[in-house]
Coordinates of C-alpha atoms in Angstrom, one line a residue:
M1 CA -44.8 -42.6 -86.3
A2 CA -41.9 -45.5 -88.1
T3 CA -43.7 -48.1 -85.8
G4 CA -47.0 -47.1 -86.3
A5 CA -46.6 -46.8 -90.4
I6 CA -44.7 -50.9 -90.1
A7 CA -47.7 -51.6 -88.4
K8 CA -50.0 -50.8 -91.1
N9 CA -48.2 -51.6 -93.7
V10 CA -48.2 -55.7 -92.4
K11 CA -50.9 -58.0 -94.1
E12 CA -53.9 -59.2 -91.7
F13 CA -55.2 -63.0 -92.4
V14 CA -58.0 -63.7 -91.2
F15 CA -58.0 -66.6 -87.9
E16 CA -60.3 -68.6 -85.9
W17 CA -59.7 -69.3 -82.7
E18 CA -60.4 -71.3 -79.6
G19 CA -60.2 -70.9 -75.7
K20 CA -62.0 -70.0 -72.9
D21 CA -63.0 -67.1 -71.2
R22 CA -63.1 -65.9 -67.0
N23 CA -66.2 -68.7 -66.5
G24 CA -63.8 -71.2 -67.5
K25 CA -67.4 -71.9 -70.9
T26 CA -65.7 -73.0 -74.4
V27 CA -66.1 -69.8 -76.5
R28 CA -65.1 -70.0 -80.5
G29 CA -64.3 -66.9 -83.3
E30 CA -62.2 -65.3 -85.5
L31 CA -60.2 -62.4 -85.4
R32 CA -57.9 -60.7 -88.1
A33 CA -53.8 -60.4 -87.0
G34 CA -50.6 -60.0 -88.6
G35 CA -49.8 -63.5 -87.1
E36 CA -51.0 -66.4 -84.5
A37 CA -48.8 -64.9 -81.3
M38 CA -51.1 -61.4 -82.3
V39 CA -54.3 -63.0 -82.1
S40 CA -53.3 -64.6 -78.8
A41 CA -51.8 -61.9 -77.6
T42 CA -55.4 -59.9 -78.2
L43 CA -57.5 -62.8 -77.1
R44 CA -55.2 -63.2 -73.3
R45 CA -55.6 -59.0 -73.1
Q46 CA -59.6 -59.5 -73.1
G47 CA -59.4 -62.7 -70.9
I48 CA -59.5 -65.4 -73.1
L49 CA -57.3 -68.8 -72.9
V50 CA -56.5 -69.7 -75.7
S51 CA -56.3 -73.8 -76.5
K52 CA -55.7 -73.1 -80.3
V53 CA -55.5 -70.0 -83.6
K54 CA -55.6 -71.7 -87.0
K55 CA -55.7 -69.5 -90.2
R56 CA -58.4 -69.7 -92.3
R57 CA -57.5 -70.9 -95.6
T58 CA -58.0 -69.1 -98.8
A59 CA -55.9 -70.4 -101.3
G60 CA -58.6 -72.6 -103.9
G61 CA -62.4 -71.9 -104.4
K62 CA -64.3 -71.4 -106.9
S63 CA -63.9 -68.7 -109.8
I64 CA -65.4 -65.4 -109.1
K65 CA -68.4 -64.6 -111.2
Q66 CA -70.3 -61.6 -111.7
K67 CA -73.2 -63.0 -109.4
D68 CA -71.0 -63.3 -106.8
I69 CA -70.1 -59.2 -107.8
A70 CA -73.8 -58.8 -107.8
V71 CA -74.5 -60.5 -104.2
F72 CA -71.4 -58.5 -103.0
T73 CA -72.5 -55.2 -103.9
R74 CA -75.9 -55.9 -103.1
Q75 CA -74.4 -56.4 -99.2
L76 CA -72.7 -53.5 -98.9
A77 CA -74.9 -51.5 -100.4
T78 CA -77.7 -53.0 -97.3
M79 CA -75.4 -52.4 -94.5
M80 CA -73.5 -48.6 -95.0
R81 CA -77.7 -47.9 -95.9
A82 CA -77.7 -49.3 -92.3
G83 CA -75.2 -47.2 -90.8
V84 CA -72.7 -50.0 -90.8
P85 CA -68.4 -48.3 -90.8
L86 CA -67.5 -48.9 -94.2
L87 CA -64.8 -51.3 -92.7
Q88 CA -67.0 -53.4 -91.3
A89 CA -69.6 -54.0 -93.8
F90 CA -66.4 -55.5 -95.9
D91 CA -65.4 -58.3 -93.0
I92 CA -69.3 -59.0 -92.5
V93 CA -69.2 -60.2 -96.4
G94 CA -66.1 -61.7 -96.3
R95 CA -67.4 -63.9 -93.6
G96 CA -69.9 -64.9 -95.2
S97 CA -69.2 -65.6 -98.1
T98 CA -68.4 -69.8 -98.8
N99 CA -65.6 -68.7 -101.8
P100 CA -62.8 -68.1 -100.8
R101 CA -61.4 -66.6 -103.9
L102 CA -64.0 -63.7 -103.1
T103 CA -63.2 -62.9 -98.7
R104 CA -59.7 -62.5 -100.0
L105 CA -60.1 -60.7 -102.9
L106 CA -62.3 -58.0 -100.2
N107 CA -60.1 -58.8 -97.6
D108 CA -57.5 -56.8 -100.4
I109 CA -59.3 -54.6 -101.0
R110 CA -60.4 -53.6 -97.0
Q111 CA -56.5 -53.8 -96.8
D112 CA -56.5 -50.8 -99.6
V113 CA -59.0 -49.2 -97.7
E114 CA -58.2 -48.9 -94.2
T115 CA -54.7 -47.7 -95.2
G116 CA -56.3 -44.1 -96.8
T117 CA -56.8 -45.4 -100.7
S118 CA -59.8 -44.3 -101.1
L119 CA -63.1 -46.9 -102.7
S120 CA -63.3 -46.9 -105.8
S121 CA -59.4 -46.4 -106.4
S122 CA -59.4 -49.8 -104.5
F123 CA -61.3 -50.8 -107.7
R124 CA -59.6 -50.3 -109.2
K125 CA -57.0 -52.1 -108.6
H126 CA -59.2 -55.3 -110.1
P127 CA -59.9 -54.9 -113.8
M128 CA -61.4 -58.1 -113.9
Y129 CA -63.5 -57.9 -111.1
F130 CA -64.3 -54.2 -111.6
D131 CA -65.0 -53.5 -114.7
A132 CA -65.3 -49.0 -115.8
L133 CA -68.4 -49.1 -115.0
Y134 CA -68.5 -50.1 -111.9
C135 CA -65.7 -48.4 -110.5
N136 CA -66.9 -44.7 -112.3
L137 CA -70.1 -45.2 -110.2
V138 CA -68.6 -45.3 -106.3
E139 CA -66.4 -42.5 -108.2
A140 CA -69.2 -40.3 -108.0
G141 CA -71.2 -42.4 -105.3
E142 CA -67.9 -41.2 -103.2
A143 CA -67.6 -38.0 -104.2
G144 CA -71.1 -36.3 -104.1
G145 CA -70.9 -38.4 -100.6
I146 CA -73.8 -40.4 -101.9
L147 CA -72.6 -43.6 -102.2
E148 CA -74.8 -45.8 -100.4
Q149 CA -78.0 -44.5 -103.5
L150 CA -74.9 -46.0 -105.9
L151 CA -74.0 -49.0 -104.5
D152 CA -77.3 -49.2 -105.0
R153 CA -78.6 -48.6 -107.8
L154 CA -75.3 -50.6 -109.0
A155 CA -76.7 -53.7 -106.9
T156 CA -79.6 -53.1 -109.2
Y157 CA -77.4 -53.1 -112.1
Q158 CA -76.0 -56.1 -111.6
E159 CA -79.1 -57.8 -110.7
K160 CA -80.5 -57.3 -114.3
T161 CA -77.7 -57.8 -116.3
V162 CA -77.1 -61.5 -114.9
A163 CA -80.2 -62.4 -115.7
I164 CA -80.6 -61.2 -118.3
K165 CA -77.4 -63.5 -119.1
N166 CA -78.7 -66.4 -117.5
K167 CA -81.8 -65.7 -120.0
I168 CA -79.7 -65.4 -123.5
K169 CA -77.2 -68.6 -122.3
S170 CA -79.8 -71.2 -121.1
A171 CA -81.5 -70.3 -124.2
L172 CA -78.9 -71.1 -125.7
T173 CA -77.4 -74.0 -124.1
Y174 CA -80.2 -76.3 -124.8
P175 CA -80.1 -76.5 -128.4
I176 CA -76.2 -76.8 -127.9
A177 CA -76.2 -79.7 -125.8
V178 CA -78.1 -81.6 -127.9
M179 CA -76.7 -81.5 -130.6
G180 CA -73.6 -82.2 -129.3
V181 CA -75.6 -85.7 -127.6
A182 CA -76.8 -86.4 -130.6
F183 CA -74.0 -86.3 -132.2
I184 CA -72.0 -88.4 -129.9
V185 CA -74.8 -90.9 -130.5
V186 CA -74.6 -91.4 -133.9
A187 CA -70.9 -91.4 -133.5
V188 CA -71.2 -94.9 -131.4
I189 CA -73.4 -96.3 -133.8
M190 CA -71.8 -95.2 -137.1
I191 CA -68.7 -97.1 -135.2
F192 CA -69.9 -99.9 -132.8
V193 CA -73.3 -100.9 -134.3
V194 CA -73.5 -100.4 -137.7
P195 CA -69.4 -103.4 -138.2
A196 CA -71.7 -105.2 -136.4
F197 CA -74.9 -105.8 -138.8
K198 CA -72.6 -105.0 -141.9
D199 CA -70.8 -108.6 -140.5
V200 CA -74.3 -110.3 -140.5
F201 CA -75.8 -108.9 -144.3
T202 CA -72.6 -110.2 -146.0
S203 CA -73.4 -113.6 -144.9
F204 CA -77.3 -112.6 -147.2
G205 CA -75.1 -112.7 -150.8
A206 CA -77.8 -110.8 -151.6
D207 CA -78.1 -107.0 -153.1
L208 CA -78.6 -104.6 -149.7
P209 CA -81.0 -101.0 -150.5
A210 CA -79.4 -98.1 -151.6
P211 CA -80.8 -95.9 -147.3
T212 CA -78.0 -98.6 -146.7
L213 CA -75.4 -98.6 -149.2
A214 CA -75.4 -95.5 -148.1
V215 CA -75.3 -95.6 -143.9
I216 CA -72.3 -98.2 -144.1
A217 CA -70.4 -95.7 -146.2
M218 CA -70.7 -93.4 -143.9
S219 CA -69.8 -95.4 -141.5
E220 CA -66.5 -96.8 -142.1
F221 CA -65.9 -93.8 -142.8
F222 CA -66.6 -93.1 -139.3
V223 CA -64.3 -95.9 -138.5
S224 CA -61.3 -95.2 -140.7
Y225 CA -60.7 -92.0 -139.8
W226 CA -63.0 -91.6 -136.7
W227 CA -59.3 -90.0 -135.0
A228 CA -59.0 -87.1 -137.8
I229 CA -63.1 -86.2 -137.1
F230 CA -63.3 -85.8 -133.8
G231 CA -59.4 -84.2 -134.0
G232 CA -61.2 -81.8 -136.4
I233 CA -63.7 -80.6 -134.8
G234 CA -62.5 -79.8 -130.9
G235 CA -59.0 -78.4 -132.5
G236 CA -61.7 -76.3 -135.2
L237 CA -63.6 -75.5 -131.7
Y238 CA -60.2 -74.9 -130.0
F239 CA -58.9 -72.6 -132.4
F240 CA -62.7 -70.8 -133.8
I241 CA -63.0 -70.3 -129.9
Q242 CA -60.0 -68.5 -128.9
S243 CA -59.7 -66.1 -133.2
W244 CA -63.0 -65.2 -131.8
K245 CA -61.5 -64.1 -127.9
R246 CA -58.4 -62.4 -129.7
S247 CA -59.6 -61.3 -132.9
E248 CA -61.1 -58.2 -133.2
A249 CA -62.0 -58.2 -136.4
M250 CA -62.8 -61.8 -135.6
Q251 CA -65.3 -61.1 -133.0
K252 CA -66.9 -58.0 -134.7
R253 CA -67.8 -60.4 -137.9
M254 CA -68.7 -62.9 -135.9
D255 CA -71.6 -60.4 -133.6
R256 CA -72.1 -59.1 -137.5
I257 CA -73.6 -62.4 -138.5
L258 CA -75.5 -62.8 -135.1
L259 CA -77.3 -60.4 -135.3
K260 CA -78.5 -61.9 -139.0
I261 CA -79.5 -65.6 -137.9
P262 CA -83.2 -66.2 -137.5
V263 CA -84.8 -66.2 -134.8
F264 CA -81.3 -66.5 -132.5
G265 CA -80.5 -63.1 -134.2
E266 CA -83.4 -61.4 -132.6
L267 CA -82.7 -61.8 -129.3
L268 CA -79.4 -60.8 -129.0
F269 CA -80.3 -57.8 -130.8
K270 CA -83.9 -57.2 -127.9
S271 CA -80.4 -58.3 -125.3
A272 CA -78.0 -56.1 -126.8
V273 CA -80.4 -53.1 -126.4
A274 CA -81.6 -53.9 -123.0
R275 CA -78.1 -54.0 -121.6
W276 CA -76.6 -50.8 -123.5
T277 CA -80.1 -48.7 -121.8
R278 CA -79.5 -49.9 -118.8
T279 CA -76.6 -49.0 -118.5
L280 CA -76.5 -45.7 -119.9
S281 CA -79.9 -45.3 -117.6
T282 CA -78.0 -46.4 -114.8
M283 CA -74.4 -43.7 -115.5
F284 CA -76.9 -41.1 -116.3
A285 CA -78.2 -41.3 -113.7
A286 CA -75.5 -41.5 -111.8
G287 CA -74.3 -37.6 -112.4
V288 CA -72.1 -39.1 -114.7
P289 CA -72.0 -36.5 -117.3
L290 CA -72.6 -37.5 -121.1
V291 CA -69.4 -38.4 -123.1
E292 CA -68.5 -40.2 -119.9
A293 CA -71.3 -42.0 -119.3
L294 CA -70.5 -43.7 -123.5
D295 CA -67.1 -45.1 -122.8
S296 CA -68.7 -48.1 -120.8
V297 CA -71.9 -48.3 -122.5
G298 CA -71.0 -50.2 -125.5
G299 CA -68.2 -52.8 -124.2
A300 CA -71.5 -53.3 -121.3
S301 CA -74.5 -54.0 -124.3
G302 CA -71.7 -57.2 -125.0
N303 CA -71.6 -56.3 -128.5
A304 CA -68.8 -55.0 -131.2
V305 CA -71.8 -53.5 -133.7
F306 CA -73.4 -51.9 -130.2
L307 CA -69.0 -50.8 -129.3
E308 CA -68.6 -49.6 -133.2
A309 CA -72.5 -47.5 -133.1
T310 CA -71.7 -45.8 -129.4
E311 CA -67.8 -44.4 -130.5
K312 CA -70.0 -43.4 -133.7
I313 CA -72.6 -41.3 -130.5
Q314 CA -69.9 -40.1 -128.7
R315 CA -68.5 -38.8 -131.3
D316 CA -71.6 -36.7 -132.9
V317 CA -72.5 -35.7 -129.1
S318 CA -68.3 -34.5 -128.0
T319 CA -69.2 -32.0 -131.4
G320 CA -73.2 -30.9 -130.1
A321 CA -75.4 -33.3 -131.1
S322 CA -78.2 -34.5 -129.5
L323 CA -77.7 -37.7 -128.3
T324 CA -81.9 -39.3 -130.0
T325 CA -79.4 -37.5 -133.9
S326 CA -76.2 -38.6 -133.4
M327 CA -78.7 -42.8 -132.2
Q328 CA -80.8 -42.7 -135.1
S329 CA -78.1 -41.7 -137.5
T330 CA -76.7 -45.4 -136.4
G331 CA -78.8 -47.7 -138.1
I332 CA -79.0 -50.5 -135.5
F333 CA -81.2 -48.7 -133.0
P334 CA -85.7 -49.9 -132.5
T335 CA -87.8 -46.2 -133.6
M336 CA -89.4 -47.3 -129.6
V337 CA -85.9 -46.5 -128.4
L338 CA -85.3 -43.5 -130.3
Q339 CA -88.4 -41.6 -129.0
M340 CA -88.0 -42.7 -125.6
A341 CA -84.9 -40.6 -125.9
S342 CA -86.3 -37.7 -127.6
I343 CA -88.5 -38.0 -124.9
G344 CA -86.1 -38.3 -121.7
E345 CA -83.8 -35.3 -123.4
E346 CA -87.2 -32.6 -124.2
S347 CA -88.1 -33.5 -121.1
G348 CA -85.2 -33.4 -118.8
S349 CA -85.9 -37.2 -117.6
L350 CA -83.3 -39.0 -119.8
D351 CA -82.6 -41.5 -117.4
H352 CA -86.0 -43.0 -116.6
M353 CA -86.8 -42.9 -120.7
L354 CA -84.2 -45.2 -121.0
S355 CA -84.5 -47.5 -117.8
K356 CA -88.5 -47.2 -119.1
A357 CA -87.2 -49.2 -122.4
A358 CA -84.4 -51.3 -120.6
D359 CA -87.8 -52.8 -118.4
F360 CA -89.7 -52.9 -121.7
Y361 CA -86.7 -54.6 -123.8
E362 CA -85.6 -57.0 -120.6
D363 CA -89.4 -58.0 -120.8
E364 CA -89.1 -58.8 -124.4
V365 CA -85.7 -61.1 -123.5
D366 CA -87.6 -63.4 -121.1
E367 CA -90.6 -63.9 -124.0
A368 CA -88.2 -64.4 -126.9
V369 CA -86.4 -67.2 -124.0
K370 CA -90.1 -68.6 -123.5
A371 CA -91.4 -68.8 -126.7
L372 CA -87.7 -70.2 -128.1
S373 CA -87.6 -73.1 -125.3
S374 CA -91.1 -73.6 -126.6
L375 CA -90.2 -74.0 -130.3
M376 CA -86.4 -75.4 -130.1
E377 CA -87.4 -78.7 -127.9
P378 CA -90.3 -80.0 -130.9
F379 CA -88.1 -78.8 -133.3
I380 CA -84.8 -80.5 -131.6
I381 CA -87.0 -84.0 -130.7
V382 CA -88.5 -83.8 -134.8
I383 CA -84.5 -83.4 -136.0
L384 CA -82.9 -86.6 -134.0
G385 CA -86.1 -88.5 -134.6
G386 CA -85.1 -87.8 -137.9
L387 CA -82.0 -88.7 -138.3
I388 CA -81.4 -91.9 -135.5
G389 CA -85.1 -93.1 -136.4
G390 CA -83.7 -92.6 -140.7
I391 CA -80.7 -94.7 -139.9
V392 CA -82.3 -97.8 -138.0
V393 CA -84.6 -97.9 -141.2
A394 CA -81.9 -98.4 -143.7
M395 CA -80.1 -101.6 -141.2
Y396 CA -83.8 -103.3 -140.9
M397 CA -84.6 -103.1 -144.6
P398 CA -82.6 -105.7 -145.8
I399 CA -83.8 -107.5 -142.5
F400 CA -87.6 -106.8 -144.3
K401 CA -86.1 -107.7 -148.0
L402 CA -85.6 -111.4 -146.3
G403 CA -88.6 -111.4 -145.0
Q404 CA -90.4 -110.7 -148.1
V405 CA -88.7 -113.2 -150.4
V406 CA -88.1 -115.9 -147.0

């Protein structure tokens, strides 16, 4: 008994091996074991003459993103639905992953499950990758004997969540990147190009036009204080981001401001509504009680305004109020969502109606991103053209004036 217990606690690794079978044919493969000696012993019992054993490297690799977890969940759900045992499914997904960190994570979870820990408890040991919503749904699936169904539903939820996040990022990244490049270009012109023109204009001995004097003054400021400008912008961005991450009050303030920004605010609002309704629909369909489901819904929306509203809804619902009435009292949900929730409560199909509302707002986000992309391109071109063009014209005005005098 003691020996068995010790064997169970031995940490296993994945080894890649190469050797020859009984017919002298070269064979290769992978084997999970506690060490190279165990690999060699296991293969010898199978009649394989081992020539090389190497532990697969699992250090390093890219960070594990939500998309990786979504792909893993989809693969696990597909294999379990096909009747593949859970431990074998983890082996297949781990070996097929190209990210060493994800492989190591799946190996750790597999070892926990192999020693008798429930799947949901194993996931809870890694909160960085598996949030409360994920673990609660897996736990509900284990308790109800419908794990493969809930994994499939969870995979669909994550895929849609990742898709809507990517759309928001694509809409915001483009203008920010272009404006950043524009600032660098202007800084280079001010620090290196304009001073060369200034030296030429000094030899003219004539009065310079007001726009040219303004550009030269800006250039002198950049040349004298470039370190303060770049340092101030870099430091300001760093401290702003850090305070946004660590200060709850700052997060709430910024989330409220973001929702009020023209054009972008509407996009972020629709995205938050889509994620809120999608999350609640998924939790409710899995059989999680409404009050408990609301624990995960607010955080999943990705906005502090919706988190506060969800906490208020949870308090009202726990005292006997209907979901629709509680949502309406917050004053942030669109009329359509309230109507869909009301119909769902009356007909007993709340999860279905909320899913329909999520589909609608996901489509709205998609259309808004397309419209925003079409709008931003000419808008940015006009701004950059006016900025760079204005500098160029201001620097060439003295040359035109000199030509007229001559």
